[in-house]
PDB file of C-alpha atoms in Angstrom:
ATOM      1  CA  MET A   1      50.296  43.509 -42.579  1.00  0.00           C
ATOM      2  CA  ILE A   2      52.865  41.182 -44.447  1.00  0.00           C
ATOM      3  CA  ASP A   3      55.757  40.125 -42.821  1.00  0.00           C
ATOM      4  CA  GLU A   4      58.705  41.188 -44.949  1.00  0.00           C
ATOM      5  CA  THR A   5      61.044  38.843 -43.409  1.00  0.00           C
ATOM      6  CA  ARG A   6      59.367  35.997 -44.976  1.00  0.00           C
ATOM      7  CA  HIS A   7      59.170  35.819 -48.590  1.00  0.00           C
ATOM      8  CA  GLN A   8      58.051  32.917 -51.014  1.00  0.00           C
ATOM      9  CA  ILE A   9      60.544  31.714 -53.139  1.00  0.00           C
ATOM     10  CA  VAL A  10      59.949  28.898 -55.692  1.00  0.00           C
ATOM     11  CA  SER A  11      63.117  26.784 -56.740  1.00  0.00           C
ATOM     12  CA  TYR A  12      63.105  24.874 -59.931  1.00  0.00           C
ATOM     13  CA  CYS A  13      65.526  22.321 -59.785  1.00  0.00           C
ATOM     14  CA  CYS A  14      66.505  19.714 -62.361  1.00  0.00           C
ATOM     15  CA  GLU A  15      65.733  15.877 -61.447  1.00  0.00           C
ATOM     16  CA  TYR A  16      69.475  14.938 -62.212  1.00  0.00           C
ATOM     17  CA  CYS A  17      71.613  17.428 -60.501  1.00  0.00           C
ATOM     18  CA  ALA A  18      70.146  19.921 -58.468  1.00  0.00           C
ATOM     19  CA  TYR A  19      66.998  18.125 -57.117  1.00  0.00           C
ATOM     20  CA  ALA A  20      69.295  14.904 -56.566  1.00  0.00           C
ATOM     21  CA  ALA A  21      71.670  17.726 -54.627  1.00  0.00           C
ATOM     22  CA  ALA A  22      68.433  18.559 -52.548  1.00  0.00           C
ATOM     23  CA  ASP A  23      67.650  15.202 -51.619  1.00  0.00           C
ATOM     24  CA  LEU A  24      71.193  14.393 -50.611  1.00  0.00           C
ATOM     25  CA  ALA A  25      71.208  17.543 -48.653  1.00  0.00           C
ATOM     26  CA  GLY A  26      67.724  16.285 -46.650  1.00  0.00           C
ATOM     27  CA  GLY A  27      69.567  13.040 -46.420  1.00  0.00           C
ATOM     28  CA  LEU A  28      72.156  14.691 -44.505  1.00  0.00           C
ATOM     29  CA  ARG A  29      69.612  16.861 -42.480  1.00  0.00           C
ATOM     30  CA  ILE A  30      71.021  20.134 -43.698  1.00  0.00           C
ATOM     31  CA  GLN A  31      68.626  22.955 -43.068  1.00  0.00           C
ATOM     32  CA  TYR A  32      67.445  25.114 -45.435  1.00  0.00           C
ATOM     33  CA  PRO A  33      65.012  28.168 -45.081  1.00  0.00           C
ATOM     34  CA  PRO A  34      61.352  27.057 -44.974  1.00  0.00           C
ATOM     35  CA  GLU A  35      60.462  29.850 -47.636  1.00  0.00           C
ATOM     36  CA  ILE A  36      62.105  27.828 -50.506  1.00  0.00           C
ATOM     37  CA  LYS A  37      59.843  25.625 -52.141  1.00  0.00           C
ATOM     38  CA  ILE A  38      61.481  23.135 -54.394  1.00  0.00           C
ATOM     39  CA  VAL A  39      59.476  21.895 -57.496  1.00  0.00           C
ATOM     40  CA  GLN A  40      61.217  19.021 -59.555  1.00  0.00           C
ATOM     41  CA  LEU A  41      61.661  19.439 -63.254  1.00  0.00           C
ATOM     42  CA  PRO A  42      62.829  16.538 -65.671  1.00  0.00           C
ATOM     43  CA  CYS A  43      65.546  18.971 -66.955  1.00  0.00           C
ATOM     44  CA  THR A  44      65.996  22.735 -67.029  1.00  0.00           C
ATOM     45  CA  GLY A  45      65.218  22.714 -70.282  1.00  0.00           C
ATOM     46  CA  LYS A  46      61.590  22.159 -69.231  1.00  0.00           C
ATOM     47  CA  LEU A  47      61.285  25.682 -67.538  1.00  0.00           C
ATOM     48  CA  ASP A  48      59.198  27.769 -69.603  1.00  0.00           C
ATOM     49  CA  VAL A  49      59.463  31.506 -69.402  1.00  0.00           C
ATOM     50  CA  LEU A  50      55.702  31.516 -68.734  1.00  0.00           C
ATOM     51  CA  MET A  51      55.789  29.436 -66.039  1.00  0.00           C
ATOM     52  CA  VAL A  52      58.257  31.852 -64.110  1.00  0.00           C
ATOM     53  CA  LEU A  53      56.137  34.823 -65.007  1.00  0.00           C
ATOM     54  CA  ARG A  54      52.867  33.430 -64.031  1.00  0.00           C
ATOM     55  CA  ASP A  55      54.485  32.847 -60.584  1.00  0.00           C
ATOM     56  CA  LEU A  56      55.903  36.199 -60.306  1.00  0.00           C
ATOM     57  CA  GLU A  57      52.257  37.191 -61.139  1.00  0.00           C
ATOM     58  CA  ASP A  58      50.569  35.118 -58.467  1.00  0.00           C
ATOM     59  CA  GLY A  59      52.545  36.823 -55.842  1.00  0.00           C
ATOM     60  CA  ILE A  60      55.897  34.951 -55.504  1.00  0.00           C
ATOM     61  CA  ASP A  61      58.587  36.760 -54.589  1.00  0.00           C
ATOM     62  CA  GLY A  62      61.349  35.302 -56.163  1.00  0.00           C
ATOM     63  CA  VAL A  63      62.162  32.155 -58.823  1.00  0.00           C
ATOM     64  CA  MET A  64      65.296  30.304 -58.495  1.00  0.00           C
ATOM     65  CA  VAL A  65      66.371  28.045 -61.057  1.00  0.00           C
ATOM     66  CA  ALA A  66      69.169  25.220 -60.367  1.00  0.00           C
ATOM     67  CA  GLY A  67      70.381  22.507 -62.638  1.00  0.00           C
TER      68      GLY A  67
ATOM     69  CA  VAL B   1      74.458   1.767 -73.150  1.00  0.00           C
ATOM     70  CA  TYR B   2      76.029  -1.641 -72.295  1.00  0.00           C
ATOM     71  CA  MET B   3      79.724  -1.282 -71.369  1.00  0.00           C
ATOM     72  CA  ALA B   4      82.340  -4.210 -70.572  1.00  0.00           C
ATOM     73  CA  GLY B   5      86.071  -4.322 -69.983  1.00  0.00           C
ATOM     74  CA  MET B   6      88.192  -1.450 -70.286  1.00  0.00           C
ATOM     75  CA  ALA B   7      85.351   0.934 -71.051  1.00  0.00           C
ATOM     76  CA  HIS B   8      85.077   0.483 -67.137  1.00  0.00           C
ATOM     77  CA  TYR B   9      88.420   0.476 -65.914  1.00  0.00           C
ATOM     78  CA  PRO B  10      91.829  -1.502 -66.469  1.00  0.00           C
ATOM     79  CA  LYS B  11      90.950  -5.237 -65.509  1.00  0.00           C
ATOM     80  CA  LEU B  12      92.325  -8.688 -66.443  1.00  0.00           C
ATOM     81  CA  LEU B  13      91.519 -10.498 -69.804  1.00  0.00           C
ATOM     82  CA  ASP B  14      89.314 -13.181 -68.549  1.00  0.00           C
ATOM     83  CA  GLU B  15      87.538 -10.826 -66.415  1.00  0.00           C
ATOM     84  CA  SER B  16      86.476  -8.737 -69.463  1.00  0.00           C
ATOM     85  CA  MET B  17      85.410 -11.466 -71.155  1.00  0.00           C
ATOM     86  CA  ILE B  18      82.933 -12.515 -68.721  1.00  0.00           C
ATOM     87  CA  GLN B  19      81.543  -9.319 -68.376  1.00  0.00           C
ATOM     88  CA  ALA B  20      81.272  -8.934 -72.326  1.00  0.00           C
ATOM     89  CA  GLN B  21      79.041 -12.121 -72.105  1.00  0.00           C
ATOM     90  CA  ALA B  22      77.026 -10.520 -69.539  1.00  0.00           C
ATOM     91  CA  ALA B  23      76.644  -7.129 -71.585  1.00  0.00           C
ATOM     92  CA  ALA B  24      75.577  -8.966 -74.441  1.00  0.00           C
ATOM     93  CA  ALA B  25      73.257 -11.135 -72.665  1.00  0.00           C
ATOM     94  CA  ARG B  26      71.513  -7.769 -71.398  1.00  0.00           C
ATOM     95  CA  ALA B  27      71.530  -6.201 -74.695  1.00  0.00           C
ATOM     96  CA  ALA B  28      70.213  -9.399 -76.174  1.00  0.00           C
ATOM     97  CA  ARG B  29      67.412  -9.308 -73.618  1.00  0.00           C
ATOM     98  CA  VAL B  30      66.084  -5.814 -74.658  1.00  0.00           C
ATOM     99  CA  LEU B  31      66.347  -6.806 -78.592  1.00  0.00           C
ATOM    100  CA  ASN B  32      64.481  -9.875 -78.380  1.00  0.00           C
ATOM    101  CA  ARG B  33      61.465  -8.391 -77.047  1.00  0.00           C
ATOM    102  CA  LYS B  34      58.691  -7.839 -79.589  1.00  0.00           C
ATOM    103  CA  THR B  35      57.413  -4.576 -77.790  1.00  0.00           C
ATOM    104  CA  LEU B  36      58.935  -2.291 -75.760  1.00  0.00           C
ATOM    105  CA  THR B  37      57.445  -0.618 -72.416  1.00  0.00           C
ATOM    106  CA  ALA B  38      57.929   3.153 -72.634  1.00  0.00           C
ATOM    107  CA  GLY B  39      58.118   5.273 -69.585  1.00  0.00           C
ATOM    108  CA  GLY B  40      54.829   7.794 -69.054  1.00  0.00           C
ATOM    109  CA  ARG B  41      57.053  10.929 -68.953  1.00  0.00           C
ATOM    110  CA  VAL B  42      56.974  11.639 -72.683  1.00  0.00           C
ATOM    111  CA  ALA B  43      56.251  14.406 -74.969  1.00  0.00           C
ATOM    112  CA  VAL B  44      53.061  14.347 -77.166  1.00  0.00           C
ATOM    113  CA  VAL B  45      52.323  16.791 -79.979  1.00  0.00           C
ATOM    114  CA  ASN B  46      48.707  18.209 -80.447  1.00  0.00           C
ATOM    115  CA  GLU B  47      48.605  18.179 -84.046  1.00  0.00           C
ATOM    116  CA  SER B  48      46.089  20.619 -84.590  1.00  0.00           C
ATOM    117  CA  LEU B  49      48.138  23.188 -83.244  1.00  0.00           C
ATOM    118  CA  CYS B  50      51.449  22.301 -84.876  1.00  0.00           C
ATOM    119  CA  THR B  51      52.816  24.681 -87.495  1.00  0.00           C
ATOM    120  CA  GLY B  52      55.600  22.331 -88.543  1.00  0.00           C
ATOM    121  CA  CYS B  53      58.159  24.967 -87.797  1.00  0.00           C
ATOM    122  CA  LEU B  54      60.970  22.553 -86.925  1.00  0.00           C
ATOM    123  CA  THR B  55      61.789  24.132 -83.344  1.00  0.00           C
ATOM    124  CA  CYS B  56      61.263  20.888 -81.719  1.00  0.00           C
ATOM    125  CA  VAL B  57      63.303  19.133 -84.319  1.00  0.00           C
ATOM    126  CA  ARG B  58      66.370  21.422 -83.764  1.00  0.00           C
ATOM    127  CA  VAL B  59      66.014  21.796 -80.017  1.00  0.00           C
ATOM    128  CA  CYS B  60      65.917  18.112 -78.968  1.00  0.00           C
ATOM    129  CA  PRO B  61      69.314  16.827 -77.617  1.00  0.00           C
ATOM    130  CA  PHE B  62      68.135  13.042 -78.738  1.00  0.00           C
ATOM    131  CA  GLY B  63      66.899  14.407 -82.249  1.00  0.00           C
ATOM    132  CA  VAL B  64      63.626  12.344 -81.241  1.00  0.00           C
ATOM    133  CA  PRO B  65      61.153  14.634 -83.096  1.00  0.00           C
ATOM    134  CA  GLN B  66      60.444  14.638 -87.025  1.00  0.00           C
ATOM    135  CA  ILE B  67      58.108  15.967 -89.072  1.00  0.00           C
ATOM    136  CA  LYS B  68      55.852  13.364 -90.952  1.00  0.00           C
ATOM    137  CA  ALA B  69      53.904  14.332 -93.882  1.00  0.00           C
ATOM    138  CA  ALA B  70      51.345  11.875 -93.303  1.00  0.00           C
ATOM    139  CA  LEU B  71      50.367  14.196 -90.432  1.00  0.00           C
ATOM    140  CA  THR B  72      48.001  17.268 -90.799  1.00  0.00           C
ATOM    141  CA  GLY B  73      49.195  20.254 -88.839  1.00  0.00           C
ATOM    142  CA  VAL B  74      47.403  23.666 -88.077  1.00  0.00           C
ATOM    143  CA  GLY B  75      44.935  25.194 -90.943  1.00  0.00           C
ATOM    144  CA  ASN B  76      45.045  21.537 -92.592  1.00  0.00           C
ATOM    145  CA  ILE B  77      48.795  22.177 -93.723  1.00  0.00           C
ATOM    146  CA  MET B  78      50.701  18.676 -94.706  1.00  0.00           C
ATOM    147  CA  GLY B  79      53.095  17.926 -92.159  1.00  0.00           C
ATOM    148  CA  ALA B  80      53.133  17.968 -88.519  1.00  0.00           C
ATOM    149  CA  ALA B  81      55.739  16.858 -85.672  1.00  0.00           C
ATOM    150  CA  TYR B  82      55.745  13.556 -84.400  1.00  0.00           C
ATOM    151  CA  ILE B  83      57.556  12.411 -81.468  1.00  0.00           C
ATOM    152  CA  GLU B  84      58.164   8.521 -80.986  1.00  0.00           C
ATOM    153  CA  PRO B  85      57.399   7.871 -77.363  1.00  0.00           C
ATOM    154  CA  ALA B  86      59.570   4.831 -76.862  1.00  0.00           C
ATOM    155  CA  ILE B  87      62.646   7.122 -77.802  1.00  0.00           C
ATOM    156  CA  CYS B  88      61.606  10.057 -76.096  1.00  0.00           C
ATOM    157  CA  GLN B  89      63.677  10.779 -72.987  1.00  0.00           C
ATOM    158  CA  GLY B  90      61.142  13.140 -71.428  1.00  0.00           C
ATOM    159  CA  CYS B  91      63.658  16.258 -70.997  1.00  0.00           C
ATOM    160  CA  GLY B  92      60.743  18.548 -71.829  1.00  0.00           C
ATOM    161  CA  SER B  93      63.141  20.927 -73.823  1.00  0.00           C
ATOM    162  CA  CYS B  94      60.519  20.708 -76.972  1.00  0.00           C
ATOM    163  CA  ALA B  95      57.315  21.297 -74.683  1.00  0.00           C
ATOM    164  CA  ALA B  96      59.231  24.639 -73.342  1.00  0.00           C
ATOM    165  CA  GLU B  97      60.345  25.875 -76.785  1.00  0.00           C
ATOM    166  CA  CYS B  98      57.350  25.077 -78.847  1.00  0.00           C
ATOM    167  CA  PRO B  99      56.194  28.543 -80.156  1.00  0.00           C
ATOM    168  CA  ALA B 100      52.626  27.324 -80.797  1.00  0.00           C
ATOM    169  CA  ARG B 101      52.592  25.356 -77.414  1.00  0.00           C
ATOM    170  CA  ALA B 102      51.580  22.469 -79.297  1.00  0.00           C
ATOM    171  CA  ILE B 103      53.736  20.024 -77.326  1.00  0.00           C
ATOM    172  CA  HIS B 104      53.035  18.775 -73.669  1.00  0.00           C
ATOM    173  CA  LEU B 105      55.023  16.649 -71.463  1.00  0.00           C
ATOM    174  CA  LEU B 106      52.992  14.293 -69.966  1.00  0.00           C
ATOM    175  CA  HIS B 107      52.986  14.406 -65.960  1.00  0.00           C
ATOM    176  CA  TYR B 108      54.430  17.778 -66.276  1.00  0.00           C
ATOM    177  CA  THR B 109      51.745  19.827 -67.831  1.00  0.00           C
ATOM    178  CA  ASP B 110      50.933  23.247 -67.315  1.00  0.00           C
ATOM    179  CA  ALA B 111      48.136  22.611 -65.321  1.00  0.00           C
ATOM    180  CA  GLN B 112      50.116  20.471 -63.170  1.00  0.00           C
ATOM    181  CA  MET B 113      52.906  22.615 -62.724  1.00  0.00           C
ATOM    182  CA  SER B 114      50.811  25.541 -61.466  1.00  0.00           C
ATOM    183  CA  ALA B 115      48.847  22.926 -59.326  1.00  0.00           C
ATOM    184  CA  LYS B 116      52.346  21.979 -57.702  1.00  0.00           C
ATOM    185  CA  VAL B 117      53.348  25.509 -57.229  1.00  0.00           C
ATOM    186  CA  SER B 118      50.075  26.837 -55.562  1.00  0.00           C
ATOM    187  CA  ALA B 119      50.054  23.722 -53.513  1.00  0.00           C
ATOM    188  CA  LEU B 120      53.729  24.535 -52.152  1.00  0.00           C
ATOM    189  CA  VAL B 121      53.176  28.190 -51.063  1.00  0.00           C
ATOM    190  CA  ASP B 122      51.612  29.377 -48.073  1.00  0.00           C
ATOM    191  CA  PRO B 123      48.456  31.052 -49.003  1.00  0.00           C
ATOM    192  CA  SER B 124      48.616  33.036 -45.753  1.00  0.00           C
ATOM    193  CA  LEU B 125      51.701  34.840 -46.769  1.00  0.00           C
ATOM    194  CA  SER B 126      52.431  36.125 -50.441  1.00  0.00           C
ATOM    195  CA  PHE B 127      49.074  35.172 -51.930  1.00  0.00           C
ATOM    196  CA  ILE B 128      47.150  37.196 -49.419  1.00  0.00           C
ATOM    197  CA  VAL B 129      48.309  39.948 -51.534  1.00  0.00           C
ATOM    198  CA  SER B 130      46.508  38.877 -54.739  1.00  0.00           C
ATOM    199  CA  SER B 131      43.161  38.241 -52.618  1.00  0.00           C
ATOM    200  CA  GLU B 132      43.758  41.484 -50.887  1.00  0.00           C
ATOM    201  CA  ILE B 133      43.584  43.456 -54.305  1.00  0.00           C
ATOM    202  CA  ALA B 134      40.796  41.200 -55.608  1.00  0.00           C
ATOM    203  CA  THR B 135      38.504  42.094 -52.906  1.00  0.00           C
ATOM    204  CA  GLY B 136      39.526  45.431 -51.755  1.00  0.00           C
ATOM    205  CA  GLU B 137      39.422  44.628 -48.060  1.00  0.00           C
ATOM    206  CA  THR B 138      42.261  44.236 -45.571  1.00  0.00           C
ATOM    207  CA  PRO B 139      42.407  40.972 -42.955  1.00  0.00           C
TER     208      PRO B 139
END
């Protein structure tokens, strides 16, 4: 059985803002749920719809785009 | 971009002049070079897939892509997109928008992105779903 409480979320973060913020949060030892997996993008403009759809197809529960 | 003097914040005249000389020297260092080293994160066009639709030309925030008549696009048509690596900022907007998928951003290719995601997610959780469906057995 799959544990319903543990989801897989992929977070696409812009290198200049959201990823930098996540980096800073890490430096400040701020905790965030381990279900969120951060993937760095050079810019949110790089995000391809196909990338998101492929992730959802592969069984990822959610995709977050920040930046 | 090189800045000096009041472009930063209000300051004294002699301070501005020293700063301006330093900025000019920094600019001259780039201008005096015969060749420029570009970063590896640049977009490259696969000309054999390019239809010359101008999407990359319109979408680029830096106005880098151009259609070169000397290049041959898909189906031997005249003209294909060209991205100058020295001025490409590597934002990847063109790679995402290209309808023919003729542009790739180096270091962020489709294969590399999917490899990153599959390496990050825990295979014992969500990915078990797809393998269950594939094999038809329950762990």
